[in-house]
mmCIF file with all atom_site columns, C-alpha atoms in Angstrom:
data_model
loop_
_atom_site.group_PDB
_atom_site.id
_atom_site.type_symbol
_atom_site.label_atom_id
_atom_site.label_alt_id
_atom_site.label_comp_id
_atom_site.label_asym_id
_atom_site.label_entity_id
_atom_site.label_seq_id
_atom_site.pdbx_PDB_ins_code
_atom_site.Cartn_x
_atom_site.Cartn_y
_atom_site.Cartn_z
_atom_site.occupancy
_atom_site.B_iso_or_equiv
_atom_site.pdbx_formal_charge
_atom_site.auth_seq_id
_atom_site.auth_comp_id
_atom_site.auth_asym_id
_atom_site.auth_atom_id
_atom_site.pdbx_PDB_model_num
ATOM 1   C CA . UNK A 1 1   ? -8.410  -12.684 -6.099  1.00 0.00 ? 23  UNK A CA 1
ATOM 2   C CA . UNK A 1 2   ? -4.664  -13.108 -7.240  1.00 0.00 ? 24  UNK A CA 1
ATOM 3   C CA . UNK A 1 3   ? -5.757  -11.457 -10.616 1.00 0.00 ? 25  UNK A CA 1
ATOM 4   C CA . UNK A 1 4   ? -7.103  -8.393  -8.978  1.00 0.00 ? 26  UNK A CA 1
ATOM 5   C CA . UNK A 1 5   ? -3.895  -8.472  -6.736  1.00 0.00 ? 27  UNK A CA 1
ATOM 6   C CA . UNK A 1 6   ? -1.022  -8.794  -9.081  1.00 0.00 ? 28  UNK A CA 1
ATOM 7   C CA . UNK A 1 7   ? -2.476  -6.152  -11.906 1.00 0.00 ? 29  UNK A CA 1
ATOM 8   C CA . UNK A 1 8   ? -3.083  -3.709  -9.108  1.00 0.00 ? 30  UNK A CA 1
ATOM 9   C CA . UNK A 1 9   ? -1.200  -0.639  -8.517  1.00 0.00 ? 31  UNK A CA 1
ATOM 10  C CA . UNK A 1 10  ? -0.914  2.222   -5.768  1.00 0.00 ? 32  UNK A CA 1
ATOM 11  C CA . UNK A 1 11  ? -0.405  5.876   -6.712  1.00 0.00 ? 33  UNK A CA 1
ATOM 12  C CA . UNK A 1 12  ? 1.079   8.334   -4.375  1.00 0.00 ? 34  UNK A CA 1
ATOM 13  C CA . UNK A 1 13  ? -0.881  11.725  -4.777  1.00 0.00 ? 35  UNK A CA 1
ATOM 14  C CA . UNK A 1 14  ? 1.464   13.841  -2.980  1.00 0.00 ? 36  UNK A CA 1
ATOM 15  C CA . UNK A 1 15  ? 4.723   12.196  -3.124  1.00 0.00 ? 37  UNK A CA 1
ATOM 16  C CA . UNK A 1 16  ? 6.803   15.387  -2.151  1.00 0.00 ? 38  UNK A CA 1
ATOM 17  C CA . UNK A 1 17  ? 5.091   15.282  1.223   1.00 0.00 ? 39  UNK A CA 1
ATOM 18  C CA . UNK A 1 18  ? 4.795   11.262  1.646   1.00 0.00 ? 40  UNK A CA 1
ATOM 19  C CA . UNK A 1 19  ? 8.342   10.634  0.950   1.00 0.00 ? 41  UNK A CA 1
ATOM 20  C CA . UNK A 1 20  ? 9.540   14.038  2.711   1.00 0.00 ? 42  UNK A CA 1
ATOM 21  C CA . UNK A 1 21  ? 11.263  14.865  -0.665  1.00 0.00 ? 43  UNK A CA 1
ATOM 22  C CA . UNK A 1 22  ? 10.929  18.148  -1.784  1.00 0.00 ? 44  UNK A CA 1
ATOM 23  C CA . UNK A 1 23  ? 12.532  17.622  -5.063  1.00 0.00 ? 45  UNK A CA 1
ATOM 24  C CA . UNK A 1 24  ? 9.474   15.527  -6.336  1.00 0.00 ? 46  UNK A CA 1
ATOM 25  C CA . UNK A 1 25  ? 7.428   17.957  -8.291  1.00 0.00 ? 47  UNK A CA 1
ATOM 26  C CA . UNK A 1 26  ? 3.904   18.000  -6.176  1.00 0.00 ? 48  UNK A CA 1
ATOM 27  C CA . UNK A 1 27  ? 2.220   17.861  -9.514  1.00 0.00 ? 49  UNK A CA 1
ATOM 28  C CA . UNK A 1 28  ? 3.530   14.507  -10.808 1.00 0.00 ? 50  UNK A CA 1
ATOM 29  C CA . UNK A 1 29  ? 1.877   11.185  -9.741  1.00 0.00 ? 51  UNK A CA 1
ATOM 30  C CA . UNK A 1 30  ? 4.150   8.283   -8.717  1.00 0.00 ? 52  UNK A CA 1
ATOM 31  C CA . UNK A 1 31  ? 2.999   4.901   -8.548  1.00 0.00 ? 53  UNK A CA 1
ATOM 32  C CA . UNK A 1 32  ? 4.087   1.435   -7.673  1.00 0.00 ? 54  UNK A CA 1
ATOM 33  C CA . UNK A 1 33  ? 2.640   -1.920  -9.518  1.00 0.00 ? 55  UNK A CA 1
ATOM 34  C CA . UNK A 1 34  ? 2.003   -4.846  -7.365  1.00 0.00 ? 56  UNK A CA 1
ATOM 35  C CA . UNK A 1 35  ? 3.698   -7.118  -9.962  1.00 0.00 ? 57  UNK A CA 1
ATOM 36  C CA . UNK A 1 36  ? 6.994   -5.020  -9.383  1.00 0.00 ? 58  UNK A CA 1
ATOM 37  C CA . UNK A 1 37  ? 6.756   -5.436  -5.680  1.00 0.00 ? 59  UNK A CA 1
ATOM 38  C CA . UNK A 1 38  ? 5.734   -9.050  -5.455  1.00 0.00 ? 60  UNK A CA 1
ATOM 39  C CA . UNK A 1 39  ? 9.342   -10.509 -5.952  1.00 0.00 ? 61  UNK A CA 1
ATOM 40  C CA . UNK A 1 40  ? 10.407  -8.376  -2.958  1.00 0.00 ? 62  UNK A CA 1
ATOM 41  C CA . UNK A 1 41  ? 7.594   -9.547  -1.074  1.00 0.00 ? 63  UNK A CA 1
ATOM 42  C CA . UNK A 1 42  ? 8.506   -13.343 -1.550  1.00 0.00 ? 64  UNK A CA 1
ATOM 43  C CA . UNK A 1 43  ? 11.763  -12.800 0.619   1.00 0.00 ? 65  UNK A CA 1
ATOM 44  C CA . UNK A 1 44  ? 9.662   -11.387 3.511   1.00 0.00 ? 66  UNK A CA 1
ATOM 45  C CA . UNK A 1 45  ? 7.734   -12.830 6.287   1.00 0.00 ? 67  UNK A CA 1
ATOM 46  C CA . UNK A 1 46  ? 4.455   -11.527 7.453   1.00 0.00 ? 68  UNK A CA 1
ATOM 47  C CA . UNK A 1 47  ? 4.340   -9.740  10.955  1.00 0.00 ? 69  UNK A CA 1
ATOM 48  C CA . UNK A 1 48  ? 1.344   -9.137  12.966  1.00 0.00 ? 70  UNK A CA 1
ATOM 49  C CA . UNK A 1 49  ? 0.481   -5.205  13.226  1.00 0.00 ? 71  UNK A CA 1
ATOM 50  C CA . UNK A 1 50  ? -2.106  -3.337  14.907  1.00 0.00 ? 72  UNK A CA 1
ATOM 51  C CA . UNK A 1 51  ? -4.600  -1.916  12.463  1.00 0.00 ? 73  UNK A CA 1
ATOM 52  C CA . UNK A 1 52  ? -4.820  1.385   14.554  1.00 0.00 ? 74  UNK A CA 1
ATOM 53  C CA . UNK A 1 53  ? -1.239  2.018   13.332  1.00 0.00 ? 75  UNK A CA 1
ATOM 54  C CA . UNK A 1 54  ? -2.189  1.919   9.830   1.00 0.00 ? 76  UNK A CA 1
ATOM 55  C CA . UNK A 1 55  ? -3.093  4.773   7.565   1.00 0.00 ? 77  UNK A CA 1
ATOM 56  C CA . UNK A 1 56  ? -5.686  3.970   5.276   1.00 0.00 ? 78  UNK A CA 1
ATOM 57  C CA . UNK A 1 57  ? -5.757  6.036   1.646   1.00 0.00 ? 79  UNK A CA 1
ATOM 58  C CA . UNK A 1 58  ? -8.959  7.417   0.707   1.00 0.00 ? 80  UNK A CA 1
ATOM 59  C CA . UNK A 1 59  ? -10.575 5.193   -1.873  1.00 0.00 ? 81  UNK A CA 1
ATOM 60  C CA . UNK A 1 60  ? -13.761 3.580   -2.796  1.00 0.00 ? 82  UNK A CA 1
ATOM 61  C CA . UNK A 1 61  ? -14.843 0.271   -1.002  1.00 0.00 ? 83  UNK A CA 1
ATOM 62  C CA . UNK A 1 62  ? -16.095 -2.004  -3.976  1.00 0.00 ? 84  UNK A CA 1
ATOM 63  C CA . UNK A 1 63  ? -18.686 -4.532  -2.644  1.00 0.00 ? 85  UNK A CA 1
ATOM 64  C CA . UNK A 1 64  ? -17.566 -7.260  -5.363  1.00 0.00 ? 86  UNK A CA 1
ATOM 65  C CA . UNK A 1 65  ? -14.091 -6.841  -3.879  1.00 0.00 ? 87  UNK A CA 1
ATOM 66  C CA . UNK A 1 66  ? -15.426 -7.158  -0.258  1.00 0.00 ? 88  UNK A CA 1
ATOM 67  C CA . UNK A 1 67  ? -17.089 -10.465 -1.143  1.00 0.00 ? 89  UNK A CA 1
ATOM 68  C CA . UNK A 1 68  ? -13.831 -11.776 -2.808  1.00 0.00 ? 90  UNK A CA 1
ATOM 69  C CA . UNK A 1 69  ? -11.398 -10.538 -0.501  1.00 0.00 ? 91  UNK A CA 1
ATOM 70  C CA . UNK A 1 70  ? -9.242  -13.447 1.063   1.00 0.00 ? 92  UNK A CA 1
ATOM 71  C CA . UNK A 1 71  ? -8.264  -12.372 4.606   1.00 0.00 ? 93  UNK A CA 1
ATOM 72  C CA . UNK A 1 72  ? -5.817  -15.420 4.621   1.00 0.00 ? 94  UNK A CA 1
ATOM 73  C CA . UNK A 1 73  ? -3.256  -13.066 2.689   1.00 0.00 ? 95  UNK A CA 1
ATOM 74  C CA . UNK A 1 74  ? -1.429  -10.250 4.440   1.00 0.00 ? 96  UNK A CA 1
ATOM 75  C CA . UNK A 1 75  ? -2.122  -6.593  3.679   1.00 0.00 ? 97  UNK A CA 1
ATOM 76  C CA . UNK A 1 76  ? 1.126   -4.584  2.400   1.00 0.00 ? 98  UNK A CA 1
ATOM 77  C CA . UNK A 1 77  ? 2.124   -1.494  4.099   1.00 0.00 ? 99  UNK A CA 1
ATOM 78  C CA . UNK A 1 78  ? 5.059   0.804   3.936   1.00 0.00 ? 100 UNK A CA 1
ATOM 79  C CA . UNK A 1 79  ? 6.726   1.965   7.182   1.00 0.00 ? 101 UNK A CA 1
ATOM 80  C CA . UNK A 1 80  ? 7.678   5.609   7.446   1.00 0.00 ? 102 UNK A CA 1
ATOM 81  C CA . UNK A 1 81  ? 5.806   7.411   4.681   1.00 0.00 ? 103 UNK A CA 1
ATOM 82  C CA . UNK A 1 82  ? 4.429   10.453  5.917   1.00 0.00 ? 104 UNK A CA 1
ATOM 83  C CA . UNK A 1 83  ? 0.701   10.766  6.237   1.00 0.00 ? 105 UNK A CA 1
ATOM 84  C CA . UNK A 1 84  ? -1.876  13.172  7.667   1.00 0.00 ? 106 UNK A CA 1
ATOM 85  C CA . UNK A 1 85  ? -2.934  10.627  10.347  1.00 0.00 ? 107 UNK A CA 1
ATOM 86  C CA . UNK A 1 86  ? 0.924   10.341  11.668  1.00 0.00 ? 108 UNK A CA 1
ATOM 87  C CA . UNK A 1 87  ? 0.377   6.570   11.655  1.00 0.00 ? 109 UNK A CA 1
ATOM 88  C CA . UNK A 1 88  ? 3.582   4.312   11.569  1.00 0.00 ? 110 UNK A CA 1
ATOM 89  C CA . UNK A 1 89  ? 2.490   2.271   8.371   1.00 0.00 ? 111 UNK A CA 1
ATOM 90  C CA . UNK A 1 90  ? 0.705   3.193   5.073   1.00 0.00 ? 112 UNK A CA 1
ATOM 91  C CA . UNK A 1 91  ? -1.534  0.972   3.395   1.00 0.00 ? 113 UNK A CA 1
ATOM 92  C CA . UNK A 1 92  ? -0.519  0.125   -0.099  1.00 0.00 ? 114 UNK A CA 1
ATOM 93  C CA . UNK A 1 93  ? -2.666  -2.983  -0.702  1.00 0.00 ? 115 UNK A CA 1
ATOM 94  C CA . UNK A 1 94  ? -5.320  -4.743  1.324   1.00 0.00 ? 116 UNK A CA 1
ATOM 95  C CA . UNK A 1 95  ? -8.065  -2.108  2.079   1.00 0.00 ? 117 UNK A CA 1
ATOM 96  C CA . UNK A 1 96  ? -10.877 -4.624  1.757   1.00 0.00 ? 118 UNK A CA 1
ATOM 97  C CA . UNK A 1 97  ? -9.021  -7.085  3.856   1.00 0.00 ? 119 UNK A CA 1
ATOM 98  C CA . UNK A 1 98  ? -8.625  -4.638  6.669   1.00 0.00 ? 120 UNK A CA 1
ATOM 99  C CA . UNK A 1 99  ? -12.385 -3.642  6.427   1.00 0.00 ? 121 UNK A CA 1
ATOM 100 C CA . UNK A 1 100 ? -13.363 -7.590  6.871   1.00 0.00 ? 122 UNK A CA 1
ATOM 101 C CA . UNK A 1 101 ? -10.843 -7.982  9.839   1.00 0.00 ? 123 UNK A CA 1
ATOM 102 C CA . UNK A 1 102 ? -12.806 -8.676  13.129  1.00 0.00 ? 124 UNK A CA 1
ATOM 103 C CA . UNK A 1 103 ? -9.516  -8.190  15.105  1.00 0.00 ? 125 UNK A CA 1
ATOM 104 C CA . UNK A 1 104 ? -7.469  -5.226  16.244  1.00 0.00 ? 126 UNK A CA 1
ATOM 105 C CA . UNK A 1 105 ? -4.205  -6.760  14.576  1.00 0.00 ? 127 UNK A CA 1
ATOM 106 C CA . UNK A 1 106 ? -3.720  -8.155  10.960  1.00 0.00 ? 128 UNK A CA 1
ATOM 107 C CA . UNK A 1 107 ? -0.940  -9.766  9.119   1.00 0.00 ? 129 UNK A CA 1
ATOM 108 C CA . UNK A 1 108 ? 1.117   -7.599  7.058   1.00 0.00 ? 130 UNK A CA 1
ATOM 109 C CA . UNK A 1 109 ? 4.332   -7.564  4.811   1.00 0.00 ? 131 UNK A CA 1
ATOM 110 C CA . UNK A 1 110 ? 6.081   -4.471  5.761   1.00 0.00 ? 132 UNK A CA 1
ATOM 111 C CA . UNK A 1 111 ? 8.196   -2.610  3.019   1.00 0.00 ? 133 UNK A CA 1
ATOM 112 C CA . UNK A 1 112 ? 10.602  0.152   3.704   1.00 0.00 ? 134 UNK A CA 1
ATOM 113 C CA . UNK A 1 113 ? 10.602  3.453   1.884   1.00 0.00 ? 135 UNK A CA 1
ATOM 114 C CA . UNK A 1 114 ? 13.860  2.401   0.177   1.00 0.00 ? 136 UNK A CA 1
ATOM 115 C CA . UNK A 1 115 ? 12.362  -0.605  -1.244  1.00 0.00 ? 137 UNK A CA 1
ATOM 116 C CA . UNK A 1 116 ? 9.304   1.276   -2.461  1.00 0.00 ? 138 UNK A CA 1
ATOM 117 C CA . UNK A 1 117 ? 11.272  4.141   -4.074  1.00 0.00 ? 139 UNK A CA 1
ATOM 118 C CA . UNK A 1 118 ? 13.479  1.465   -6.195  1.00 0.00 ? 140 UNK A CA 1
ATOM 119 C CA . UNK A 1 119 ? 10.140  0.676   -8.145  1.00 0.00 ? 141 UNK A CA 1
ATOM 120 C CA . UNK A 1 120 ? 8.449   3.991   -8.350  1.00 0.00 ? 142 UNK A CA 1
ATOM 121 C CA . UNK A 1 121 ? 7.138   5.054   -11.831 1.00 0.00 ? 143 UNK A CA 1
ATOM 122 C CA . UNK A 1 122 ? 5.804   8.298   -12.928 1.00 0.00 ? 144 UNK A CA 1
ATOM 123 C CA . UNK A 1 123 ? 2.238   7.702   -14.046 1.00 0.00 ? 145 UNK A CA 1
ATOM 124 C CA . UNK A 1 124 ? 0.947   11.002  -14.686 1.00 0.00 ? 146 UNK A CA 1
ATOM 125 C CA . UNK A 1 125 ? 0.344   14.527  -13.474 1.00 0.00 ? 147 UNK A CA 1
ATOM 126 C CA . UNK A 1 126 ? -2.160  15.828  -10.904 1.00 0.00 ? 148 UNK A CA 1
#
């Protein structure tokens, strides 16, 4: 699991909207890499949040990832990212763990928009 996790990344497909930042060009894809966010996560404690408060990005659920997902690890969310569902948190890592959860709540590491912006990188154009 750690190999999938540490090599993972998350792309913000509409950064101008998601970060409420009109100066971001809408055709630019911005992403974060888990390996860049991992050092920040080590200084944080896990909090329990309600799954209904988490916006899940649209992406494929991979069967082999569901099998190997370890629910002992907290999910990673950003607080305050704009999303179409108007949820408090936006999921950046742990979709398979969320889908395996049998509870209304889940442990999470919560990042601020400021922390995410520090490690954003341009990865392409849409």
